[in-house]
Coordinates of C-alpha atoms in Angstrom, one line a residue:
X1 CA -4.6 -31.9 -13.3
X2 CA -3.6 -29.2 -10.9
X3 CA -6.4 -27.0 -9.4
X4 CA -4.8 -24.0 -9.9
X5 CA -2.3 -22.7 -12.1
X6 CA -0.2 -20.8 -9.6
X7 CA -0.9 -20.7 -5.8
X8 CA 0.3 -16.9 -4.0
X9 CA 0.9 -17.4 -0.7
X10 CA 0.4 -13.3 0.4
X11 CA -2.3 -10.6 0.4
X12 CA -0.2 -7.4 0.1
X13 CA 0.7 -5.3 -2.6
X14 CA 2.9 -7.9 -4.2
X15 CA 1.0 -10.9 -4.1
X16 CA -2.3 -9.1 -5.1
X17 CA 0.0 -7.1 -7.8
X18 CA 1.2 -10.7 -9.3
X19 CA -2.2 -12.2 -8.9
X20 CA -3.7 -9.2 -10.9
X21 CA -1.2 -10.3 -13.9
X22 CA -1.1 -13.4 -13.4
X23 CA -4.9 -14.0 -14.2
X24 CA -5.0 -11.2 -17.0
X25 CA -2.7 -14.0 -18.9
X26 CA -5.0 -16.5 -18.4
X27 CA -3.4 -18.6 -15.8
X28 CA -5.8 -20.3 -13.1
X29 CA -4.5 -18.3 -10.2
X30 CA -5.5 -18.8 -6.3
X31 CA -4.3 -16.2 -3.8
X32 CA -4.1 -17.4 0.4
X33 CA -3.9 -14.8 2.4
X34 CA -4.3 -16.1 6.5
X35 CA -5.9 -12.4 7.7
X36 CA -7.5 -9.7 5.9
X37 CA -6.0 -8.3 2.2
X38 CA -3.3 -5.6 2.7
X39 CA -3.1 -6.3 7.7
X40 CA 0.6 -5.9 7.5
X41 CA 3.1 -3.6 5.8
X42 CA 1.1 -3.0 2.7
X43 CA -1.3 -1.2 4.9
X44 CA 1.3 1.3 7.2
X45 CA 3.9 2.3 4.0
X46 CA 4.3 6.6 3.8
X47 CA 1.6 5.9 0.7
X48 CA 3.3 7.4 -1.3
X49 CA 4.0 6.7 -5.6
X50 CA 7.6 7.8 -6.1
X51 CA 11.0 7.8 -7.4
X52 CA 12.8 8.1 -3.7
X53 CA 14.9 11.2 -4.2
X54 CA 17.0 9.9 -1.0
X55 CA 17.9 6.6 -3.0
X56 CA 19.9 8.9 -5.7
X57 CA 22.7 9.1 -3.3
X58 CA 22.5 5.4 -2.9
X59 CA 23.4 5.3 -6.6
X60 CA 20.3 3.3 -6.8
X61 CA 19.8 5.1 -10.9
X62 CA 17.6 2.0 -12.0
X63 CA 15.2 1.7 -8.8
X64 CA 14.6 5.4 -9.6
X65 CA 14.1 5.6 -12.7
X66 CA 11.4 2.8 -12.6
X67 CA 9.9 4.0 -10.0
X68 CA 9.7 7.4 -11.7
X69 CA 8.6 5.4 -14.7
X70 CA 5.8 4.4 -12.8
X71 CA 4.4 7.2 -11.0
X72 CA 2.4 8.3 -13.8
X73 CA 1.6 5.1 -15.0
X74 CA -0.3 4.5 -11.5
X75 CA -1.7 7.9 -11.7
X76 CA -3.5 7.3 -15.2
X77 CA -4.7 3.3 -13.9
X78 CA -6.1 4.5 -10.6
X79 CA -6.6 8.4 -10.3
X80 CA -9.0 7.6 -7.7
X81 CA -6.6 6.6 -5.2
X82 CA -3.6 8.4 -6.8
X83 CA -3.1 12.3 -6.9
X84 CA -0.8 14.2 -7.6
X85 CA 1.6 15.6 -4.7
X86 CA 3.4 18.5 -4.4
X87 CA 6.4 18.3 -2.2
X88 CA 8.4 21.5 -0.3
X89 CA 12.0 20.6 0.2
X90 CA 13.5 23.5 2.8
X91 CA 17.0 24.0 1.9
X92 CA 19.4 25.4 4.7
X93 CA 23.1 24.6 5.4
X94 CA 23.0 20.8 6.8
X95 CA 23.5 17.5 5.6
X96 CA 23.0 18.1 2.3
X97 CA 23.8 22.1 0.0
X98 CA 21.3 24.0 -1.9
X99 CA 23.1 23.1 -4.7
X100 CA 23.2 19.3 -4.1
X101 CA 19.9 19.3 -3.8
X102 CA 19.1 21.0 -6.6
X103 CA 21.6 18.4 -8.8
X104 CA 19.4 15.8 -7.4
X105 CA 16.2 17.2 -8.7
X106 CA 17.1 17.8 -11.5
X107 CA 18.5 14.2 -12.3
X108 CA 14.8 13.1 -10.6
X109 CA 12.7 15.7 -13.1
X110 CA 14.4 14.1 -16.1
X111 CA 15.2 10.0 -15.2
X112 CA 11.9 9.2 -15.7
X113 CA 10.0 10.3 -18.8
X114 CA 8.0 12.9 -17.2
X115 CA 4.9 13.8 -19.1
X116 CA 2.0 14.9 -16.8
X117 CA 3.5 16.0 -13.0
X118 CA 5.2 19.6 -13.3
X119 CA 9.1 19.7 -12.8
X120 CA 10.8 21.7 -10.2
X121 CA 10.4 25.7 -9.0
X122 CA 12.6 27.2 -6.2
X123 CA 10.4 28.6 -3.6
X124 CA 11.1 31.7 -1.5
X125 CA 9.7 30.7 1.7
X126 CA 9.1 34.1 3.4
X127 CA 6.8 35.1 0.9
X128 CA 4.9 31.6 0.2
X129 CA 1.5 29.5 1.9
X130 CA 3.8 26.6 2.0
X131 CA 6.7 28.7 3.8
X132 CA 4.3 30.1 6.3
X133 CA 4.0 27.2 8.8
X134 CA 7.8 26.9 9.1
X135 CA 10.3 28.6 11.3
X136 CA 11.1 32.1 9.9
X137 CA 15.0 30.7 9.8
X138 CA 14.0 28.8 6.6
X139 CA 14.2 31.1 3.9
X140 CA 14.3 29.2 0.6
X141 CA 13.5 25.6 -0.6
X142 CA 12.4 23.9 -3.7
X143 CA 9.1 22.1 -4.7
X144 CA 8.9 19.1 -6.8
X145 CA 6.7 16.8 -7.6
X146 CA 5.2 13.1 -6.7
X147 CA 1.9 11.3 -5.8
X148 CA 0.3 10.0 -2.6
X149 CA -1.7 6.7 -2.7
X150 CA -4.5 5.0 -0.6
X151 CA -2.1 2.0 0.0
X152 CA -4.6 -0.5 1.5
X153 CA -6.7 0.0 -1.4
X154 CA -4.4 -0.1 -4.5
X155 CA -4.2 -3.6 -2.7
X156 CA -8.0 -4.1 -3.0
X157 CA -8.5 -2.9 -5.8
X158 CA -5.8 -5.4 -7.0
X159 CA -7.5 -8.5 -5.7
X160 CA -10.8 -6.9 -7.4
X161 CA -9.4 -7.1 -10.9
X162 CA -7.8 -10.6 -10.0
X163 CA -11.0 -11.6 -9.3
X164 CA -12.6 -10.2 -11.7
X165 CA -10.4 -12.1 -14.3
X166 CA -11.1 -15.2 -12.8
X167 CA -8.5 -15.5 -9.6
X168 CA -10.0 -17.0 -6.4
X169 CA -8.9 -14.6 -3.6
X170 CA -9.2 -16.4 0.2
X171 CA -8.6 -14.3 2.8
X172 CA -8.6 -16.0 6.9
X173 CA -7.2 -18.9 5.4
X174 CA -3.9 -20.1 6.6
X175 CA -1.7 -22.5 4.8
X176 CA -0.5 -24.8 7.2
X177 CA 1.6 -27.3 5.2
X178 CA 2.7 -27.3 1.8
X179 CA 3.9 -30.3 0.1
X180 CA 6.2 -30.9 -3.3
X181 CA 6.2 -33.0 -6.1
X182 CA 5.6 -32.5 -9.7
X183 CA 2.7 -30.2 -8.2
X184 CA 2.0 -28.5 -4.9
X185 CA -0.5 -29.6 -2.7
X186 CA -1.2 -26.9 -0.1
X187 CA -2.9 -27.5 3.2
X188 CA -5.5 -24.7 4.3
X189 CA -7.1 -24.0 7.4
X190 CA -9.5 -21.6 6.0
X191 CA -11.3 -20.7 9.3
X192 CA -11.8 -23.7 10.8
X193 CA -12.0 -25.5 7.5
X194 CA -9.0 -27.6 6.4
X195 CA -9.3 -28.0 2.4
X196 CA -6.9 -29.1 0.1
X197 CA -5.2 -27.5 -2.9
X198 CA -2.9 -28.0 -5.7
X199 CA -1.1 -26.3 -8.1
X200 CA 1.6 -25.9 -10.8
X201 CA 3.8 -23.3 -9.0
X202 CA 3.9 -21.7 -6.2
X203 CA 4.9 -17.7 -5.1
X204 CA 6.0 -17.2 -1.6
X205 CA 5.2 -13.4 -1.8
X206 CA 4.3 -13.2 1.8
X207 CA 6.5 -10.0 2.9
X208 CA 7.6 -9.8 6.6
X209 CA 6.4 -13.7 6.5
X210 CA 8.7 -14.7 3.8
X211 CA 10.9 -16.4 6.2
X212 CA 8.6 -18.3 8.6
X213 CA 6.6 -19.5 5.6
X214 CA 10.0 -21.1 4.3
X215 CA 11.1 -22.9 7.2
X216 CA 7.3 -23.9 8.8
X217 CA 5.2 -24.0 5.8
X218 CA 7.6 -25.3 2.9
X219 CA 10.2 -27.0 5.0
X220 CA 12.9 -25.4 3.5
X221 CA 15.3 -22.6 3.8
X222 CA 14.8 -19.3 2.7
X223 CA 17.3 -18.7 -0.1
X224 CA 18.5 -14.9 0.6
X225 CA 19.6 -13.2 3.5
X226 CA 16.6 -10.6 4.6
X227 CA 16.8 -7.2 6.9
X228 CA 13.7 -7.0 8.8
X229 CA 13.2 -2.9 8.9
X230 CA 10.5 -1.2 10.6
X231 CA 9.1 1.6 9.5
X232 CA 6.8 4.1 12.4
X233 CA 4.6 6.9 11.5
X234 CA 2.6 9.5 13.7
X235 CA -0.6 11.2 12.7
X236 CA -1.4 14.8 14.2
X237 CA -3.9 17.6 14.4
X238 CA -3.6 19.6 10.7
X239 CA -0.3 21.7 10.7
X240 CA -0.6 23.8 7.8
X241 CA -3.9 24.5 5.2
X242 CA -2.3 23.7 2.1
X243 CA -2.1 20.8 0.0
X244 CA 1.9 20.2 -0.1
X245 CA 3.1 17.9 1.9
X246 CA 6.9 18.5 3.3
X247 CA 10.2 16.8 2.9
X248 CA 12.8 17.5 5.8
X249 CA 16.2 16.5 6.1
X250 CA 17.5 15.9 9.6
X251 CA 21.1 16.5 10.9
X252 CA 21.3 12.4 11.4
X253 CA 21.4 12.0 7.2
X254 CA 17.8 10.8 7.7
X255 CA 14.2 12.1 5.6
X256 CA 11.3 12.4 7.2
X257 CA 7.7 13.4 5.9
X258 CA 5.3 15.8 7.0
X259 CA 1.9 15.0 4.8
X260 CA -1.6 16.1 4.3
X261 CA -3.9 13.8 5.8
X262 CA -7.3 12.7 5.3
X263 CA -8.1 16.6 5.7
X264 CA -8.0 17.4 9.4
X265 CA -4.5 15.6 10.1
X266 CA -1.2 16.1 9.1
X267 CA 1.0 12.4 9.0
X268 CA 4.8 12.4 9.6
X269 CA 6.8 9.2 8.9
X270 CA 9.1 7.3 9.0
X271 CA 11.5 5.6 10.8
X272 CA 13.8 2.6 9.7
X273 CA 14.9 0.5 12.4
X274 CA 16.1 -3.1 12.3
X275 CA 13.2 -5.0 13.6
X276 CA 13.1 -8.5 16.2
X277 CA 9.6 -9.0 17.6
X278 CA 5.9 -10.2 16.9
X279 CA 5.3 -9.5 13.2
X280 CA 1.5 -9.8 13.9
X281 CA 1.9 -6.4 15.9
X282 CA 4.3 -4.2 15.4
X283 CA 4.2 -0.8 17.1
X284 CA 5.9 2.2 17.2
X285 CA 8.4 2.5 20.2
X286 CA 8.4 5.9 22.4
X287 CA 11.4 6.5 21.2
X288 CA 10.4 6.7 17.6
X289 CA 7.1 8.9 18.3
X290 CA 9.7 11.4 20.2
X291 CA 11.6 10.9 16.9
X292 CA 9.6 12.3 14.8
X293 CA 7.6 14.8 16.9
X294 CA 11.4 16.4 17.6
X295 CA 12.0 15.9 13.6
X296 CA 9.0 18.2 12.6
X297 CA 9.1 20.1 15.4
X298 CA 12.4 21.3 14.4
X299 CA 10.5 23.0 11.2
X300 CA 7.3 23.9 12.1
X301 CA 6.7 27.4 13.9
X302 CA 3.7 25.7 15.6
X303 CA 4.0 22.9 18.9
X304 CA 3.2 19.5 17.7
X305 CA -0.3 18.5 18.3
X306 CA -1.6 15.1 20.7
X307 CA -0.4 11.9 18.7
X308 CA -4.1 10.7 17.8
X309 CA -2.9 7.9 15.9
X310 CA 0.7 5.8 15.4
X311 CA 1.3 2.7 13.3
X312 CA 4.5 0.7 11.9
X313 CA 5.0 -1.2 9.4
X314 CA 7.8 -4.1 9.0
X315 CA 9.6 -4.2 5.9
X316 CA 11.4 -7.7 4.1
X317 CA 14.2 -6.1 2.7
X318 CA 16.7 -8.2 0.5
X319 CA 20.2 -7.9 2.4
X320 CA 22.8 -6.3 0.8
X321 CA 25.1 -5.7 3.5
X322 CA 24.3 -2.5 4.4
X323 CA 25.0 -1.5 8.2
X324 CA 22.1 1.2 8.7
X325 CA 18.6 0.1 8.1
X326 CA 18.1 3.3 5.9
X327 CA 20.7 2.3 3.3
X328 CA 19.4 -1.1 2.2
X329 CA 18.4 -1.1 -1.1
X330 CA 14.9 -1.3 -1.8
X331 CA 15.2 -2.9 -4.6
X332 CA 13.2 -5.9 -4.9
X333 CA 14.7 -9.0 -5.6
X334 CA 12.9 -12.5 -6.7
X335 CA 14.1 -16.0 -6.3
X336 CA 13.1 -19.1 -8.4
X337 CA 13.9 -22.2 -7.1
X338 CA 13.6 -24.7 -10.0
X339 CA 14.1 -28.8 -9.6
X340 CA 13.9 -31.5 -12.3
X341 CA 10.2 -33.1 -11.6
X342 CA 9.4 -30.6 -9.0
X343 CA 7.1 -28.0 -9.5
X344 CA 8.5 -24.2 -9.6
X345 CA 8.7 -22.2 -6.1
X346 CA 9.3 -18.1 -6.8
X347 CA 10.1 -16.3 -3.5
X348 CA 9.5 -12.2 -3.7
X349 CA 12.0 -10.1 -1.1
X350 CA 11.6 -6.2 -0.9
X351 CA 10.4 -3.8 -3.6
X352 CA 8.3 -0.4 -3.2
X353 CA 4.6 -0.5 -3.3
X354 CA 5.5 2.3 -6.3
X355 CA 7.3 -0.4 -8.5
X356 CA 4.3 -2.9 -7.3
X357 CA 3.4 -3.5 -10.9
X358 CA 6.8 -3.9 -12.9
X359 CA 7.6 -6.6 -9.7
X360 CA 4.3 -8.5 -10.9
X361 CA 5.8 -8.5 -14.1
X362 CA 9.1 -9.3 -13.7
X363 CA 7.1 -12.2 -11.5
X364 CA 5.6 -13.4 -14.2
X365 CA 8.9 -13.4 -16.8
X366 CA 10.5 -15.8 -13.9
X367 CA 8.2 -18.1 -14.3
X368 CA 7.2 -17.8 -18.2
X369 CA 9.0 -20.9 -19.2
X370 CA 6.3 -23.1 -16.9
X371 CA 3.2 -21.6 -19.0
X372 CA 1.8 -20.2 -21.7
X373 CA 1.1 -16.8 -20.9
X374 CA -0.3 -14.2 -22.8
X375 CA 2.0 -10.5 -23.0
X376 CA 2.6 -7.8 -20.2
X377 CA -0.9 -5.6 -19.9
X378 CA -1.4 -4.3 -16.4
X379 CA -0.4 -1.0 -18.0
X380 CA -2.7 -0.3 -20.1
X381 CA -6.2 -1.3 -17.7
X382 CA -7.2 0.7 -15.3
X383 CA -8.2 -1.0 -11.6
X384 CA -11.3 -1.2 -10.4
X385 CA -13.4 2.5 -10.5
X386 CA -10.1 4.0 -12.3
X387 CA -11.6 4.6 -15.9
X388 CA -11.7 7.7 -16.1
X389 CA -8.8 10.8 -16.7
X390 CA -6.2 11.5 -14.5
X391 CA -7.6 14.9 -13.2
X392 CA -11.6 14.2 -13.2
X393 CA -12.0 13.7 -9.5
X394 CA -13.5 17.1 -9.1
X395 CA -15.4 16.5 -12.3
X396 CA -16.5 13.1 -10.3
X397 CA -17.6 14.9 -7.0
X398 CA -19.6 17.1 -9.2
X399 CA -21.4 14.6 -10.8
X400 CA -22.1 12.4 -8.1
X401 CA -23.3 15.4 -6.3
X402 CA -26.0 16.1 -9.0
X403 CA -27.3 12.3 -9.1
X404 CA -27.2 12.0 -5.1
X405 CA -28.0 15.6 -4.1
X406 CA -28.5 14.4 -0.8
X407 CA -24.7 13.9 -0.2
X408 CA -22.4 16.5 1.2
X409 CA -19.3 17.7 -0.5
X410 CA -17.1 15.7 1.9
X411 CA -19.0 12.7 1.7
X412 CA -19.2 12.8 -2.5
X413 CA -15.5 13.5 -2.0
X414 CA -14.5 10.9 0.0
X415 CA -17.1 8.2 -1.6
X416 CA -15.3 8.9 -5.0
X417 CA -11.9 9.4 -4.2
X418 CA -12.2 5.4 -2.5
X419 CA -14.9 4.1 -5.8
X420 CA -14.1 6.2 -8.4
X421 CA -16.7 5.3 -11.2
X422 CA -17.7 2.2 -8.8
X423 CA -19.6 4.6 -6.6
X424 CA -22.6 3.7 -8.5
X425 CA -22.4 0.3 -7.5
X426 CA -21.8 1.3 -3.7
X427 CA -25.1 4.2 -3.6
X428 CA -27.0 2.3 -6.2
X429 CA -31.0 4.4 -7.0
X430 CA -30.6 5.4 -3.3
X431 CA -32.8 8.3 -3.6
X432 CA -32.2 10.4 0.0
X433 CA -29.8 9.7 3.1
X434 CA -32.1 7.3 4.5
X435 CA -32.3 4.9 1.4
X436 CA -28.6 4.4 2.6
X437 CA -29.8 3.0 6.0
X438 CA -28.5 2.7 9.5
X439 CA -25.2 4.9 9.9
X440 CA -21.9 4.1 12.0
X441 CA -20.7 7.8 12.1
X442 CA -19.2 8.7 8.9
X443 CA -20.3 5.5 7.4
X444 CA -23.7 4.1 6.3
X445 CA -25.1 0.6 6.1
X446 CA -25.4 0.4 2.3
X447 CA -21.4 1.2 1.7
X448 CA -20.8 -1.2 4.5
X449 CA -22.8 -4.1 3.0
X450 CA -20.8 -3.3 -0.1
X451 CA -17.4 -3.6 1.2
X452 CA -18.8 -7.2 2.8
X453 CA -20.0 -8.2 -0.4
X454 CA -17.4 -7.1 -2.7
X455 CA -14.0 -5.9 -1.2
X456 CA -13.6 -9.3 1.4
X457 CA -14.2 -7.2 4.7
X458 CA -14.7 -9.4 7.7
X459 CA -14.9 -7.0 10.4
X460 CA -15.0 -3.2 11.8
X461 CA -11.1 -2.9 11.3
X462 CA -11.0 -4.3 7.6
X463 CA -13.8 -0.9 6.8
X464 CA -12.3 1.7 9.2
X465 CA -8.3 1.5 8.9
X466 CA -7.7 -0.3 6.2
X467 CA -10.7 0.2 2.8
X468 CA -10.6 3.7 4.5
X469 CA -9.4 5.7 7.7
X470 CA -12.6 6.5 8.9
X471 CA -11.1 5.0 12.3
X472 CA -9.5 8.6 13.2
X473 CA -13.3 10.0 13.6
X474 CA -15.3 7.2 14.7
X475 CA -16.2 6.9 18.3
X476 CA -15.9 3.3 20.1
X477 CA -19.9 3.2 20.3
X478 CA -20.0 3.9 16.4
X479 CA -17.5 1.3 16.1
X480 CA -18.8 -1.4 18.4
X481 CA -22.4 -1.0 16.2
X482 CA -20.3 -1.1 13.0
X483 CA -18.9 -4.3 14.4
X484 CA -22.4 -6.1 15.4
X485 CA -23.8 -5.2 12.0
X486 CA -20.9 -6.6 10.1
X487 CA -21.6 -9.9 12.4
X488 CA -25.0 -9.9 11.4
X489 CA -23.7 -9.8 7.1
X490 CA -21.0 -12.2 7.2
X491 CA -22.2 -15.7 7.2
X492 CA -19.8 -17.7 9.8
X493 CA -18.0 -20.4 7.9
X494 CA -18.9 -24.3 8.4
X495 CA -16.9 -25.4 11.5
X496 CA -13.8 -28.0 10.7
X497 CA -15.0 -31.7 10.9
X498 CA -13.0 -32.8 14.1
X499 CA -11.7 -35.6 12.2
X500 CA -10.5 -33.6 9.8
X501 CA -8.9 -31.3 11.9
X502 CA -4.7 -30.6 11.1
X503 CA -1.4 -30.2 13.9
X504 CA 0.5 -28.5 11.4
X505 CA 0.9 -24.8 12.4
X506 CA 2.2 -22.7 9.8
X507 CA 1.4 -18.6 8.2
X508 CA 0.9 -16.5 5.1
X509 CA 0.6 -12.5 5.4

């Protein structure tokens, strides 16, 4: 008998997604994951929950609508991590009319069964907050509606509940070699450790990786042409006190984003460029950061602040032939290769961390006919810290405020708004500041030991860039002490026996 039910070969928003499902159905479910849970693209996206109003001109009617679809069923599962986003869309002769732009909204307010975020308002911009920070040429636009996400932890919080019902999630654990007969027998290199596992099916959901885990790890070849795309994003000093975030069209056809950001900053994103390079560190280029500083700065009355902080992300995009990077569909696209007396392999490409969820489920339909599952229910639970309604953050923040009065209104803010209802678990009877223990700037011992013990952190990276962003105020003494104490938690793993030790060189994501 197989070890596992199904084997995930990926730690990002897919493969945590499908591990989520897959254990709510009651399959035995391992997920391998060779770094830490959402290092590559799941971690650098726009974080964003939408419908993509640019894809309407794609024709791309059934990405949208799913993805508007989903948008509120994200915002009801996780309200925590998902809020509500107000979007200013400056209209002006260019690219593309006032009145296009209005068809296209209104197609976007009504594809997708809109029930809680408010439809669309014109906006006269000379007499608005949100027209205020933008050149006085721009006289009218239109506001609409999405949601913004915490993308690193709507992967965590994935893994949690996978965990929770039952999955084991190993992250640092490499799979080296992967073998097939009427099961799969995977060979991990979980640092320094070479086990063995088996399993009844296997998902090759390992983005960016997809590829190089075909050919090195399974030995075969990939089954769909892919478009590696990255995508670059700058974060600046705060231009504009509101709490809209901005949509701008640019005279090459192209979007870009100008969003509110973890208060004092204000993020603008993103590029798509076809990608050749080190997947393990992708950057943003020059050019691109002179991209997008010349792309805002074309709207906004004030001079682009320093770049305090730039990141890319690389996208596996199923390739439909497309010649610009911009107009590949994002739909994603899922490949089961079946074989009499060979045990299933499903291979994920593309998809939108907004349509995360139906992937996992469309995931598990593929391979329905090799197990008994249970019906579709991810839905319907909340993750991790997300039971309670879709608007009670404030409510939250006030209430955590009353039972740890010691807390300031940013910190109950921010502790919430990453916990949710979990925040009990992460400040416990703490009873004053120093019940927390030692701090690393923003960041206190007990939250840190909690992230260790429960969310799979490893180092001072995994807390301050990807479980939150604390990075962009956190000095390099703060973070060097953050780093020795998380030393000090984490037990080191049992060194690989040198007999024992494997040649085979291979990679998840």
């Amino acid at each position: 008998m197989a070890d596992y039910d199904l084997a995930i070969i990926g730690g990002g928003i897919n493969g945590a997604g499908i591990a989520r499902d897959a254990a709510g159905r009651g399959l035995r479910v391992i997920l391998l994951e060779q770094s830490d849970l959402a290092s590559g693209t799941s971690s650098a996206s726009t974080k964003l929950i939408h419908g993509g109003l640019r894809y309407l001109e794609h024709g791309a009617i059934r990405l949208v609508r799913e993805a508007l679809r989903e948008r509120e069923v994200l915002l009801q599962l996780a309200p925590h991590i998902v809020r509500p986003l107000r979007f200013v869309l400056p209209a002006y002769p260019g690219p593309r009319s006032a009145v296009l732009l209005r068809i296209g909204l209104f197609l976007y307010d009504h594809l997708g069964g809109r029930k809680i975020l408010p439809g669309t308002r014109t906006v006269d911009l000379t007499h608005s907050e949100v027209g205020a920070p933008l050149k006085r040429r721009y006289l009218s636009g239109f506001e609409y509606s999405d949601c913004w996400v915490d993308d690193a932890r709507l992967v965590v919080l994935n893994a949690m509940d996978a965990h929770e019902r039952g999955a084991s999630i190993r992250t640092r654990t490499r799979v080296t070699r992967a073998e097939r007969g009427e099961e799969w027998k995977l060979i991990l290199n979980a640092e320094g450790r070479r086990e063995v596992v088996t399993a009844r099916a296997l998902v090759n959901a390992a983005g960016p990786w997809a590829g190089i885990v075909a050919d090195s790890v399974l030995r075969m070849p990939g089954p769909a042409p892919v478009r590696l795309i990255k995508g670059s994003h700058i974060v600046v000093p705060k231009l504009f006190r509101h709490d809209r975030g901005y949509i701008f069209q640019n005279d090459d056809q192209r979007i870009v984003f100008a969003l509110p950001f973890h208060d004092d900053f204000t993020m603008i994103g993103t590029t798509d460029l076809n990608f050749s390079g080190d997947l393990a560190a992708p950057a943003p280029s020059a050019e691109e950061i002179d991209y997008l500083r010349r792309a805002a700065g074309a709207y906004f009355r004030e001079e682009i602040g320093e770049t305090v902080w730039a990141f890319a992300g690389v996208r596996a995009l199923y390739d439909d032939g497309e010649g610009k990077p911009e107009d590949i569909t994002r739909e994603y696209h899922l490949d089961l290769d079946q074989r009499f007396r060979e045990a299933p392999l499903l291979t994920v490409y593309g998809g939108k961390i907004t349509t995360y969820r139906k992937l996992a489920e469309a995931a598990l339909a593929k391979l329905a006919p090799f197990f008994r599952l249970h019906g579709p229910w991810t839905a319907r639970a909340p993750l991790p810290g997300g039971d309670f309604l879709w608007d009670g953050v404030e409510a939250r923040v006030t209430q955590a405020l009353h039972t740890w009065p010691f807390l300031t209104q940013r910190e109950a803010h921010r502790l919430v708004s990453a916990y949710g209802t979990r925040i009990e678990r992460v400040l416990g009877a703490a009873e004053s500041a120093e019940d927390l223990g030692p701090r690393f700037g923003p960041i206190s011992a007990v939250e840190v030991l909690y992230l260790v013990k429960n969310e799979w952190v490893r180092t001072a990276d995994d807390v301050i860039w990807r479980r939150s962003k604390l990075g962009l105020r956190m000095s390099k003494d703060e973070t060097a002490s953050l780093e020795r104490f998380i030393a000090g938690a984490v037990l080191p793993p049992p060194a690989m026996a040198e007999d024992e030790s494997d040649e085979e060189t291979g990679v998840t994501t």
